[in-house]
Amino acid sequence: MQSSIRPFSLAVDDVAVCDLRTRLASVRWPDEAPASAWRYGTSVDFMRDMVGYWRDRYDWRRTEAALNAWPQFVTPIDGIDVHFLHVEGRGPAPMPLLLSHGWPGSVLEFMKLIPRLTDPASHGGDPADAFTVVVPSLPGYTLSFRPGQPRVALPQIGAIFHDLMTRLGYARYGAQGGDWGSFVTAWLGANRPGHLIGLHLNLLPLRRDAAMFGDATDEERRYLAELAAFLKEETGYQWIQGTRPQTLAFALSDSPVGLAAWIVEKYRAWTDCDGDPRNALTLDEMLGNVSLYWFTNCIGASFWPYYARMHGPWPIDGRIAVPAGYCEFPREILRPPRAAAERVFADLRRWTVMPKGGHFAALEQPAALATEIRAFFRALR
């Protein structure tokens, strides 16, 4: 099957880059309710600043070159050309590690994390902690998307990623993820346990059901209040993406500013940014990801896991016996208590509360996340 793996290099056509710049020069701006910046969604003033930078100063070719600096490949699995990075570790016995992103993410999230995992000695770590990393684009997302390809739910994505790892010759491997990547990672623990050395998460894919807490402790009551606020105020995107994804795709496929506003709102809500996403991420980091979504025109397909989850069973079933680790960042979307996690993860060996960071941990706090991943897997080598 190695013969079916093809080298890949990204090269967006100059025509597409010029078309984007033309669209950014002729924006039709909405008005904004007085004194309402961010209260009802993405701030108009913020978007004016971002679009001006995107049009006049952002350099897509720098993002493209940074991605192309890593070894990339494509291989067909279940009717989908799956794109992935495969970066060899530098150490005496690098452990294979699958890294899975989520929505609205891409492999670009891991650009600062990869070198800290593959070459820890160059970042103050021990070469014995090195990993060989495999970083796929989720099927339906960016470079794993082609128009008309099959839509797949999270369990299918987990199965595809396992097939990818075995195709690369890794009968046993570690797995790490956040957002949808945490669901994929946990699914692998539940359904391919004999192949997983261990799994590490920076989001807990637990059922969001208050009924699972009987006589709640103080910590559980804190979480239930957090969950209630999230379900009331922060899930509008899930409902539209999970019920009418095609309708939303028209607007976001036609307007780069609409696409950016939809994604950037999550950068503000889910990062540890004190109200301004630029305090957590650079404009180049945000626009690199948005631009990748734009050039691949994948936004409609990227919604599919929401539709599948809303119209099917919870993707993680039963208890998971694979050794598990978790790090909780203070601005994560939800922070369930350990007792809730232990109902699903039977061998929860590491639980670390981080001092700073949010949902996009690999982008926001790559050094801290890398330290945690290395520490968790050290005992499993």
mmCIF file of C-alpha atoms in Angstrom:
data_model
loop_
_atom_site.group_PDB
_atom_site.id
_atom_site.type_symbol
_atom_site.label_atom_id
_atom_site.label_comp_id
_atom_site.label_asym_id
_atom_site.label_seq_id
_atom_site.Cartn_x
_atom_site.Cartn_y
_atom_site.Cartn_z
ATOM 1 C CA MET A 1 0.000 0.000 0.000
ATOM 2 C CA GLN A 2 3.014 2.318 0.271
ATOM 3 C CA SER A 3 2.814 2.729 -3.503
ATOM 4 C CA SER A 4 -0.551 4.477 -3.082
ATOM 5 C CA ILE A 5 1.048 7.244 -1.006
ATOM 6 C CA ARG A 6 1.966 10.246 -3.143
ATOM 7 C CA PRO A 7 4.098 13.257 -2.192
ATOM 8 C CA PHE A 8 2.161 16.520 -2.015
ATOM 9 C CA SER A 9 3.035 20.206 -2.193
ATOM 10 C CA LEU A 10 0.510 23.018 -1.990
ATOM 11 C CA ALA A 11 0.530 25.611 -4.775
ATOM 12 C CA VAL A 12 -2.499 27.890 -4.894
ATOM 13 C CA ASP A 13 -2.923 29.420 -8.341
ATOM 14 C CA ASP A 14 -2.067 33.124 -8.698
ATOM 15 C CA VAL A 15 -5.521 33.673 -10.209
ATOM 16 C CA ALA A 16 -7.145 32.493 -6.965
ATOM 17 C CA VAL A 17 -4.918 34.767 -4.890
ATOM 18 C CA CYS A 18 -5.801 37.763 -7.093
ATOM 19 C CA ASP A 19 -9.498 36.885 -6.962
ATOM 20 C CA LEU A 20 -9.377 36.901 -3.159
ATOM 21 C CA ARG A 21 -7.715 40.298 -3.118
ATOM 22 C CA THR A 22 -10.346 41.659 -5.531
ATOM 23 C CA ARG A 23 -13.161 40.424 -3.311
ATOM 24 C CA LEU A 24 -11.526 41.980 -0.260
ATOM 25 C CA ALA A 25 -11.417 45.339 -2.047
ATOM 26 C CA SER A 26 -15.183 45.465 -2.591
ATOM 27 C CA VAL A 27 -16.729 44.464 0.730
ATOM 28 C CA ARG A 28 -20.328 45.372 1.476
ATOM 29 C CA TRP A 29 -20.205 45.990 5.226
ATOM 30 C CA PRO A 30 -23.132 45.402 7.600
ATOM 31 C CA ASP A 31 -24.063 47.987 10.196
ATOM 32 C CA GLU A 32 -23.661 47.252 13.870
ATOM 33 C CA ALA A 33 -25.920 47.967 16.816
ATOM 34 C CA PRO A 34 -24.558 50.916 18.854
ATOM 35 C CA ALA A 35 -22.011 50.000 21.528
ATOM 36 C CA SER A 36 -22.378 46.302 20.760
ATOM 37 C CA ALA A 37 -18.914 45.205 19.670
ATOM 38 C CA TRP A 38 -18.786 41.369 19.893
ATOM 39 C CA ARG A 39 -22.005 41.180 21.946
ATOM 40 C CA TYR A 40 -24.073 39.902 19.034
ATOM 41 C CA GLY A 41 -21.276 38.312 17.032
ATOM 42 C CA THR A 42 -18.122 39.435 15.277
ATOM 43 C CA SER A 43 -17.192 43.085 15.653
ATOM 44 C CA VAL A 44 -17.449 45.194 12.493
ATOM 45 C CA ASP A 45 -14.519 47.395 13.526
ATOM 46 C CA PHE A 46 -12.359 44.341 14.161
ATOM 47 C CA MET A 47 -13.260 42.920 10.763
ATOM 48 C CA ARG A 48 -12.451 46.202 9.024
ATOM 49 C CA ASP A 49 -8.978 46.093 10.568
ATOM 50 C CA MET A 50 -8.499 42.417 9.742
ATOM 51 C CA VAL A 51 -9.693 42.733 6.155
ATOM 52 C CA GLY A 52 -7.444 45.734 5.589
ATOM 53 C CA TYR A 53 -4.492 43.687 6.781
ATOM 54 C CA TRP A 54 -5.610 40.656 4.737
ATOM 55 C CA ARG A 55 -5.901 42.742 1.575
ATOM 56 C CA ASP A 56 -2.792 44.891 1.887
ATOM 57 C CA ARG A 57 -0.226 43.147 4.100
ATOM 58 C CA TYR A 58 -0.930 39.448 4.576
ATOM 59 C CA ASP A 59 1.248 37.214 2.395
ATOM 60 C CA TRP A 60 -0.367 33.865 1.570
ATOM 61 C CA ARG A 61 2.846 32.611 0.012
ATOM 62 C CA ARG A 62 4.569 32.743 3.398
ATOM 63 C CA THR A 63 1.875 30.516 4.901
ATOM 64 C CA GLU A 64 2.079 28.197 1.916
ATOM 65 C CA ALA A 65 5.874 27.962 2.168
ATOM 66 C CA ALA A 66 5.723 27.236 5.905
ATOM 67 C CA LEU A 67 3.364 24.335 5.257
ATOM 68 C CA ASN A 68 5.425 23.055 2.343
ATOM 69 C CA ALA A 69 8.514 23.014 4.557
ATOM 70 C CA TRP A 70 7.115 19.821 6.111
ATOM 71 C CA PRO A 71 6.912 16.475 4.276
ATOM 72 C CA GLN A 72 3.340 16.124 2.984
ATOM 73 C CA PHE A 73 1.540 13.267 1.288
ATOM 74 C CA VAL A 74 -1.845 12.158 -0.052
ATOM 75 C CA THR A 75 -3.288 8.641 -0.036
ATOM 76 C CA PRO A 76 -6.724 7.333 -1.054
ATOM 77 C CA ILE A 77 -8.802 5.773 1.737
ATOM 78 C CA ASP A 78 -12.518 4.964 1.361
ATOM 79 C CA GLY A 79 -12.915 7.172 -1.688
ATOM 80 C CA ILE A 80 -11.166 10.181 -0.129
ATOM 81 C CA ASP A 81 -7.682 11.480 -0.925
ATOM 82 C CA VAL A 82 -6.439 11.979 2.630
ATOM 83 C CA HIS A 83 -3.775 14.663 3.032
ATOM 84 C CA PHE A 84 -1.262 14.364 5.858
ATOM 85 C CA LEU A 85 2.092 15.506 7.168
ATOM 86 C CA HIS A 86 4.564 12.783 8.148
ATOM 87 C CA VAL A 87 7.524 14.146 10.077
ATOM 88 C CA GLU A 88 10.212 11.821 11.371
ATOM 89 C CA GLY A 89 11.376 12.243 14.957
ATOM 90 C CA ARG A 90 14.940 12.971 16.003
ATOM 91 C CA GLY A 91 15.788 10.719 18.912
ATOM 92 C CA PRO A 92 16.845 7.181 19.804
ATOM 93 C CA ALA A 93 13.362 5.641 19.421
ATOM 94 C CA PRO A 94 10.682 8.113 18.254
ATOM 95 C CA MET A 95 7.127 7.044 19.087
ATOM 96 C CA PRO A 96 4.547 7.318 16.272
ATOM 97 C CA LEU A 97 1.928 9.885 17.231
ATOM 98 C CA LEU A 98 -1.285 10.792 15.414
ATOM 99 C CA LEU A 99 -2.315 14.458 15.823
ATOM 100 C CA SER A 100 -5.947 15.306 14.956
ATOM 101 C CA HIS A 101 -7.357 18.819 14.576
ATOM 102 C CA GLY A 102 -10.981 19.982 14.702
ATOM 103 C CA TRP A 103 -13.289 22.716 13.441
ATOM 104 C CA PRO A 104 -12.585 25.427 12.378
ATOM 105 C CA GLY A 105 -9.037 24.179 12.323
ATOM 106 C CA SER A 106 -6.500 22.618 9.998
ATOM 107 C CA VAL A 107 -3.004 21.158 10.054
ATOM 108 C CA LEU A 108 -1.736 24.747 10.241
ATOM 109 C CA GLU A 109 -2.619 24.670 13.952
ATOM 110 C CA PHE A 110 0.312 22.341 14.571
ATOM 111 C CA MET A 111 3.105 24.306 12.895
ATOM 112 C CA LYS A 112 4.622 25.375 16.241
ATOM 113 C CA LEU A 113 3.877 22.085 18.002
ATOM 114 C CA ILE A 114 5.415 19.685 15.471
ATOM 115 C CA PRO A 115 9.084 20.664 15.982
ATOM 116 C CA ARG A 116 8.677 20.516 19.766
ATOM 117 C CA LEU A 117 7.465 16.924 19.464
ATOM 118 C CA THR A 118 9.736 15.649 16.701
ATOM 119 C CA ASP A 119 12.929 17.336 17.912
ATOM 120 C CA PRO A 120 12.571 17.997 21.644
ATOM 121 C CA ALA A 121 16.318 18.374 22.144
ATOM 122 C CA SER A 122 16.265 21.554 20.025
ATOM 123 C CA HIS A 123 13.620 22.990 22.366
ATOM 124 C CA GLY A 124 15.164 22.218 25.728
ATOM 125 C CA GLY A 125 13.784 18.681 25.992
ATOM 126 C CA ASP A 126 15.068 15.139 26.087
ATOM 127 C CA PRO A 127 15.654 13.427 22.709
ATOM 128 C CA ALA A 128 14.282 10.227 24.282
ATOM 129 C CA ASP A 129 10.854 11.931 24.232
ATOM 130 C CA ALA A 130 10.840 12.362 20.444
ATOM 131 C CA PHE A 131 7.820 11.467 18.320
ATOM 132 C CA THR A 132 7.376 10.754 14.646
ATOM 133 C CA VAL A 133 4.161 12.653 13.959
ATOM 134 C CA VAL A 134 1.399 11.986 11.456
ATOM 135 C CA VAL A 135 -0.878 15.006 11.055
ATOM 136 C CA PRO A 136 -3.842 14.435 8.707
ATOM 137 C CA SER A 137 -6.321 16.972 7.431
ATOM 138 C CA LEU A 138 -9.734 15.731 8.525
ATOM 139 C CA PRO A 139 -11.697 14.256 5.600
ATOM 140 C CA GLY A 140 -13.849 17.058 4.201
ATOM 141 C CA TYR A 141 -11.461 19.705 5.526
ATOM 142 C CA THR A 142 -9.041 21.846 3.479
ATOM 143 C CA LEU A 143 -6.493 19.576 1.777
ATOM 144 C CA SER A 144 -8.521 16.376 2.373
ATOM 145 C CA PHE A 145 -11.453 17.801 0.409
ATOM 146 C CA ARG A 146 -12.510 17.544 -3.210
ATOM 147 C CA PRO A 147 -15.968 18.577 -4.501
ATOM 148 C CA GLY A 148 -18.465 15.739 -4.493
ATOM 149 C CA GLN A 149 -16.463 13.387 -2.304
ATOM 150 C CA PRO A 150 -18.213 11.211 0.328
ATOM 151 C CA ARG A 151 -19.203 12.917 3.571
ATOM 152 C CA VAL A 152 -18.023 11.027 6.640
ATOM 153 C CA ALA A 153 -18.931 11.154 10.335
ATOM 154 C CA LEU A 154 -16.523 11.010 13.263
ATOM 155 C CA PRO A 155 -16.428 7.189 13.602
ATOM 156 C CA GLN A 156 -15.587 6.906 9.902
ATOM 157 C CA ILE A 157 -12.875 9.534 10.314
ATOM 158 C CA GLY A 158 -11.420 7.526 13.197
ATOM 159 C CA ALA A 159 -11.404 4.380 11.053
ATOM 160 C CA ILE A 160 -9.768 6.253 8.153
ATOM 161 C CA PHE A 161 -7.046 7.622 10.424
ATOM 162 C CA HIS A 162 -6.364 4.165 11.827
ATOM 163 C CA ASP A 163 -6.077 2.810 8.291
ATOM 164 C CA LEU A 164 -3.645 5.614 7.526
ATOM 165 C CA MET A 165 -1.452 4.751 10.506
ATOM 166 C CA THR A 166 -1.357 1.052 9.655
ATOM 167 C CA ARG A 167 -0.668 1.865 5.999
ATOM 168 C CA LEU A 168 2.369 3.792 7.194
ATOM 169 C CA GLY A 169 3.521 0.714 9.100
ATOM 170 C CA TYR A 170 2.496 1.741 12.625
ATOM 171 C CA ALA A 171 0.741 -1.217 14.252
ATOM 172 C CA ARG A 172 0.814 0.649 17.597
ATOM 173 C CA TYR A 173 0.846 4.383 18.051
ATOM 174 C CA GLY A 174 -0.152 7.228 20.336
ATOM 175 C CA ALA A 175 -2.944 9.674 19.545
ATOM 176 C CA GLN A 176 -3.639 13.259 20.591
ATOM 177 C CA GLY A 177 -6.389 15.731 19.772
ATOM 178 C CA GLY A 178 -8.635 18.622 20.668
ATOM 179 C CA ASP A 179 -12.074 19.667 19.394
ATOM 180 C CA TRP A 180 -13.251 17.032 16.854
ATOM 181 C CA GLY A 181 -9.752 15.607 17.133
ATOM 182 C CA SER A 182 -10.523 14.648 20.734
ATOM 183 C CA PHE A 183 -13.580 12.710 19.550
ATOM 184 C CA VAL A 184 -11.512 10.952 16.880
ATOM 185 C CA THR A 185 -8.805 10.149 19.434
ATOM 186 C CA ALA A 186 -11.289 8.831 22.003
ATOM 187 C CA TRP A 187 -13.072 6.798 19.293
ATOM 188 C CA LEU A 188 -9.771 5.135 18.473
ATOM 189 C CA GLY A 189 -9.302 4.322 22.158
ATOM 190 C CA ALA A 190 -12.745 2.742 22.303
ATOM 191 C CA ASN A 191 -12.645 0.921 18.964
ATOM 192 C CA ARG A 192 -8.976 0.229 18.216
ATOM 193 C CA PRO A 193 -7.624 -0.200 21.765
ATOM 194 C CA GLY A 194 -5.096 -2.873 20.862
ATOM 195 C CA HIS A 195 -3.344 -0.446 18.530
ATOM 196 C CA LEU A 196 -3.173 2.576 20.847
ATOM 197 C CA ILE A 197 -0.213 3.030 23.180
ATOM 198 C CA GLY A 198 -2.089 5.845 24.875
ATOM 199 C CA LEU A 199 -4.292 8.834 24.141
ATOM 200 C CA HIS A 200 -3.942 12.459 25.178
ATOM 201 C CA LEU A 201 -6.655 15.110 24.977
ATOM 202 C CA ASN A 202 -6.997 18.831 25.467
ATOM 203 C CA LEU A 203 -10.795 18.680 25.264
ATOM 204 C CA LEU A 204 -12.964 16.008 26.885
ATOM 205 C CA PRO A 205 -15.533 14.500 24.476
ATOM 206 C CA LEU A 206 -18.124 13.777 27.173
ATOM 207 C CA ARG A 207 -21.901 13.737 26.773
ATOM 208 C CA ARG A 208 -23.342 17.162 27.539
ATOM 209 C CA ASP A 209 -26.177 15.896 29.710
ATOM 210 C CA ALA A 210 -26.926 17.330 33.146
ATOM 211 C CA ALA A 211 -28.858 14.156 34.031
ATOM 212 C CA MET A 212 -25.585 12.206 34.309
ATOM 213 C CA PHE A 213 -24.822 14.061 37.558
ATOM 214 C CA GLY A 214 -26.972 12.806 40.420
ATOM 215 C CA ASP A 215 -26.168 14.491 43.729
ATOM 216 C CA ALA A 216 -23.733 16.987 42.270
ATOM 217 C CA THR A 217 -20.611 18.080 44.105
ATOM 218 C CA ASP A 218 -19.540 21.728 44.182
ATOM 219 C CA GLU A 219 -17.196 21.084 41.242
ATOM 220 C CA GLU A 220 -19.952 19.372 39.300
ATOM 221 C CA ARG A 221 -22.358 22.250 40.018
ATOM 222 C CA ARG A 222 -19.717 24.654 38.674
ATOM 223 C CA TYR A 223 -19.522 22.598 35.517
ATOM 224 C CA LEU A 224 -23.317 22.331 35.151
ATOM 225 C CA ALA A 225 -23.614 26.131 35.322
ATOM 226 C CA GLU A 226 -20.852 26.421 32.705
ATOM 227 C CA LEU A 227 -22.617 23.838 30.536
ATOM 228 C CA ALA A 228 -25.991 25.603 30.810
ATOM 229 C CA ALA A 229 -24.454 28.934 29.766
ATOM 230 C CA PHE A 230 -22.683 27.275 26.837
ATOM 231 C CA LEU A 231 -25.807 25.509 25.589
ATOM 232 C CA LYS A 232 -27.856 28.713 25.810
ATOM 233 C CA GLU A 233 -25.435 31.265 24.380
ATOM 234 C CA GLU A 234 -22.676 29.507 22.434
ATOM 235 C CA THR A 235 -24.253 26.751 20.330
ATOM 236 C CA GLY A 236 -25.974 28.709 17.559
ATOM 237 C CA TYR A 237 -23.229 27.716 15.142
ATOM 238 C CA GLN A 238 -23.785 24.045 15.982
ATOM 239 C CA TRP A 239 -27.490 24.217 15.217
ATOM 240 C CA ILE A 240 -27.142 25.812 11.798
ATOM 241 C CA GLN A 241 -24.113 23.676 10.867
ATOM 242 C CA GLY A 242 -25.883 20.602 12.181
ATOM 243 C CA THR A 243 -29.262 21.160 10.518
ATOM 244 C CA ARG A 244 -28.841 23.345 7.411
ATOM 245 C CA PRO A 245 -25.142 23.157 6.495
ATOM 246 C CA GLN A 246 -25.763 23.536 2.761
ATOM 247 C CA THR A 247 -27.632 26.827 3.145
ATOM 248 C CA LEU A 248 -24.861 28.405 5.217
ATOM 249 C CA ALA A 249 -22.243 27.142 2.760
ATOM 250 C CA PHE A 250 -23.556 29.432 -0.007
ATOM 251 C CA ALA A 251 -22.729 32.593 1.932
ATOM 252 C CA LEU A 252 -19.384 31.450 3.305
ATOM 253 C CA SER A 253 -18.207 30.012 -0.024
ATOM 254 C CA ASP A 254 -18.991 33.280 -1.812
ATOM 255 C CA SER A 255 -17.726 35.857 0.693
ATOM 256 C CA PRO A 256 -14.223 35.632 2.171
ATOM 257 C CA VAL A 257 -15.201 38.277 4.727
ATOM 258 C CA GLY A 258 -18.235 36.243 5.740
ATOM 259 C CA LEU A 259 -16.035 33.162 6.088
ATOM 260 C CA ALA A 260 -13.489 35.066 8.178
ATOM 261 C CA ALA A 261 -16.165 36.573 10.433
ATOM 262 C CA TRP A 262 -17.680 33.122 11.042
ATOM 263 C CA ILE A 263 -14.323 31.618 12.040
ATOM 264 C CA VAL A 264 -12.808 34.619 13.838
ATOM 265 C CA GLU A 265 -15.757 34.805 16.212
ATOM 266 C CA LYS A 266 -14.597 31.415 17.500
ATOM 267 C CA TYR A 267 -11.022 32.646 17.834
ATOM 268 C CA ARG A 268 -12.317 35.329 20.174
ATOM 269 C CA ALA A 269 -14.782 33.171 22.109
ATOM 270 C CA TRP A 270 -12.513 30.162 22.552
ATOM 271 C CA THR A 271 -9.038 31.603 23.154
ATOM 272 C CA ASP A 272 -7.521 33.063 26.290
ATOM 273 C CA CYS A 273 -7.503 36.533 24.774
ATOM 274 C CA ASP A 274 -9.169 38.973 27.204
ATOM 275 C CA GLY A 275 -11.681 40.065 24.569
ATOM 276 C CA ASP A 276 -9.359 40.513 21.578
ATOM 277 C CA PRO A 277 -8.210 37.438 19.630
ATOM 278 C CA ARG A 278 -5.015 39.273 18.676
ATOM 279 C CA ASN A 279 -3.914 38.837 22.289
ATOM 280 C CA ALA A 280 -3.791 35.061 21.728
ATOM 281 C CA LEU A 281 -3.094 34.632 18.010
ATOM 282 C CA THR A 282 -1.414 36.711 15.344
ATOM 283 C CA LEU A 283 -3.380 37.995 12.372
ATOM 284 C CA ASP A 284 -1.157 35.860 10.144
ATOM 285 C CA GLU A 285 -2.107 32.731 12.111
ATOM 286 C CA MET A 286 -5.815 33.487 11.928
ATOM 287 C CA LEU A 287 -5.741 34.504 8.273
ATOM 288 C CA GLY A 288 -3.557 31.567 7.278
ATOM 289 C CA ASN A 289 -6.249 29.164 8.427
ATOM 290 C CA VAL A 290 -9.113 31.223 6.992
ATOM 291 C CA SER A 291 -7.287 31.517 3.669
ATOM 292 C CA LEU A 292 -6.710 27.761 3.531
ATOM 293 C CA TYR A 293 -10.443 27.198 4.019
ATOM 294 C CA TRP A 294 -11.140 29.808 1.338
ATOM 295 C CA PHE A 295 -8.775 28.467 -1.307
ATOM 296 C CA THR A 296 -9.946 24.875 -0.822
ATOM 297 C CA ASN A 297 -13.639 25.937 -0.687
ATOM 298 C CA CYS A 298 -14.283 23.237 1.901
ATOM 299 C CA ILE A 299 -16.448 25.076 4.411
ATOM 300 C CA GLY A 300 -19.673 23.230 3.549
ATOM 301 C CA ALA A 301 -18.024 19.814 3.840
ATOM 302 C CA SER A 302 -16.352 20.853 7.102
ATOM 303 C CA PHE A 303 -19.808 21.205 8.675
ATOM 304 C CA TRP A 304 -20.658 17.538 8.108
ATOM 305 C CA PRO A 305 -19.480 16.141 11.481
ATOM 306 C CA TYR A 306 -21.979 18.500 13.144
ATOM 307 C CA TYR A 307 -24.827 17.226 10.974
ATOM 308 C CA ALA A 308 -23.829 13.608 11.550
ATOM 309 C CA ARG A 309 -23.529 14.043 15.303
ATOM 310 C CA MET A 310 -26.875 15.848 15.583
ATOM 311 C CA HIS A 311 -28.643 13.144 13.578
ATOM 312 C CA GLY A 312 -26.930 10.098 15.042
ATOM 313 C CA PRO A 313 -25.793 8.591 18.338
ATOM 314 C CA TRP A 314 -23.044 10.026 20.486
ATOM 315 C CA PRO A 315 -19.852 8.856 18.743
ATOM 316 C CA ILE A 316 -18.098 7.616 21.909
ATOM 317 C CA ASP A 317 -19.750 4.551 23.419
ATOM 318 C CA GLY A 318 -18.722 2.683 26.557
ATOM 319 C CA ARG A 319 -15.661 3.011 28.773
ATOM 320 C CA ILE A 320 -12.175 3.407 27.348
ATOM 321 C CA ALA A 321 -9.431 1.300 28.921
ATOM 322 C CA VAL A 322 -6.475 2.763 26.985
ATOM 323 C CA PRO A 323 -4.157 4.877 29.189
ATOM 324 C CA ALA A 324 -5.347 8.480 28.925
ATOM 325 C CA GLY A 325 -4.048 11.924 29.751
ATOM 326 C CA TYR A 326 -5.757 15.307 29.751
ATOM 327 C CA CYS A 327 -4.699 18.911 30.138
ATOM 328 C CA GLU A 328 -7.347 21.493 30.950
ATOM 329 C CA PHE A 329 -6.779 24.991 29.619
ATOM 330 C CA PRO A 330 -8.664 27.731 31.508
ATOM 331 C CA ARG A 331 -10.445 29.143 28.444
ATOM 332 C CA GLU A 332 -11.483 25.791 26.997
ATOM 333 C CA ILE A 333 -15.111 25.679 25.808
ATOM 334 C CA LEU A 334 -16.122 23.310 28.628
ATOM 335 C CA ARG A 335 -14.136 22.008 31.585
ATOM 336 C CA PRO A 336 -15.798 18.887 33.002
ATOM 337 C CA PRO A 337 -14.710 17.658 36.437
ATOM 338 C CA ARG A 338 -12.374 14.709 36.727
ATOM 339 C CA ALA A 339 -15.061 12.478 38.202
ATOM 340 C CA ALA A 340 -17.098 12.876 34.993
ATOM 341 C CA ALA A 341 -14.084 12.022 32.845
ATOM 342 C CA GLU A 342 -13.346 8.912 34.882
ATOM 343 C CA ARG A 343 -16.783 7.533 33.998
ATOM 344 C CA VAL A 344 -15.536 7.273 30.392
ATOM 345 C CA PHE A 345 -11.753 6.954 30.730
ATOM 346 C CA ALA A 346 -11.060 3.984 32.998
ATOM 347 C CA ASP A 347 -7.281 4.516 33.080
ATOM 348 C CA LEU A 348 -6.904 8.273 33.419
ATOM 349 C CA ARG A 349 -3.248 8.607 34.367
ATOM 350 C CA ARG A 350 -2.551 12.315 34.008
ATOM 351 C CA TRP A 351 -4.745 15.347 34.680
ATOM 352 C CA THR A 352 -3.070 18.740 34.454
ATOM 353 C CA VAL A 353 -4.713 22.138 34.959
ATOM 354 C CA MET A 354 -2.875 24.674 32.832
ATOM 355 C CA PRO A 355 -2.352 28.301 33.918
ATOM 356 C CA LYS A 356 -3.096 29.929 30.552
ATOM 357 C CA GLY A 357 -4.588 29.072 27.172
ATOM 358 C CA GLY A 358 -7.799 28.068 25.487
ATOM 359 C CA HIS A 359 -9.381 25.828 22.892
ATOM 360 C CA PHE A 360 -6.705 26.238 20.206
ATOM 361 C CA ALA A 361 -3.982 24.947 22.505
ATOM 362 C CA ALA A 362 -1.434 23.994 19.831
ATOM 363 C CA LEU A 363 -1.569 27.548 18.479
ATOM 364 C CA GLU A 364 -1.891 29.423 21.770
ATOM 365 C CA GLN A 365 0.422 27.449 24.040
ATOM 366 C CA PRO A 366 2.547 25.096 21.891
ATOM 367 C CA ALA A 367 5.424 24.802 24.373
ATOM 368 C CA ALA A 368 3.140 23.995 27.309
ATOM 369 C CA LEU A 369 1.113 21.496 25.293
ATOM 370 C CA ALA A 370 4.242 19.790 23.957
ATOM 371 C CA THR A 371 5.621 19.481 27.494
ATOM 372 C CA GLU A 372 2.392 17.816 28.623
ATOM 373 C CA ILE A 373 2.271 15.405 25.671
ATOM 374 C CA ARG A 374 5.881 14.381 26.196
ATOM 375 C CA ALA A 375 5.351 13.913 29.946
ATOM 376 C CA PHE A 376 2.249 11.759 29.491
ATOM 377 C CA PHE A 377 3.729 9.405 26.917
ATOM 378 C CA ARG A 378 7.115 9.146 28.656
ATOM 379 C CA ALA A 379 5.863 6.444 30.996
ATOM 380 C CA LEU A 380 4.312 4.483 28.102
ATOM 381 C CA ARG A 381 7.446 4.083 25.987
#
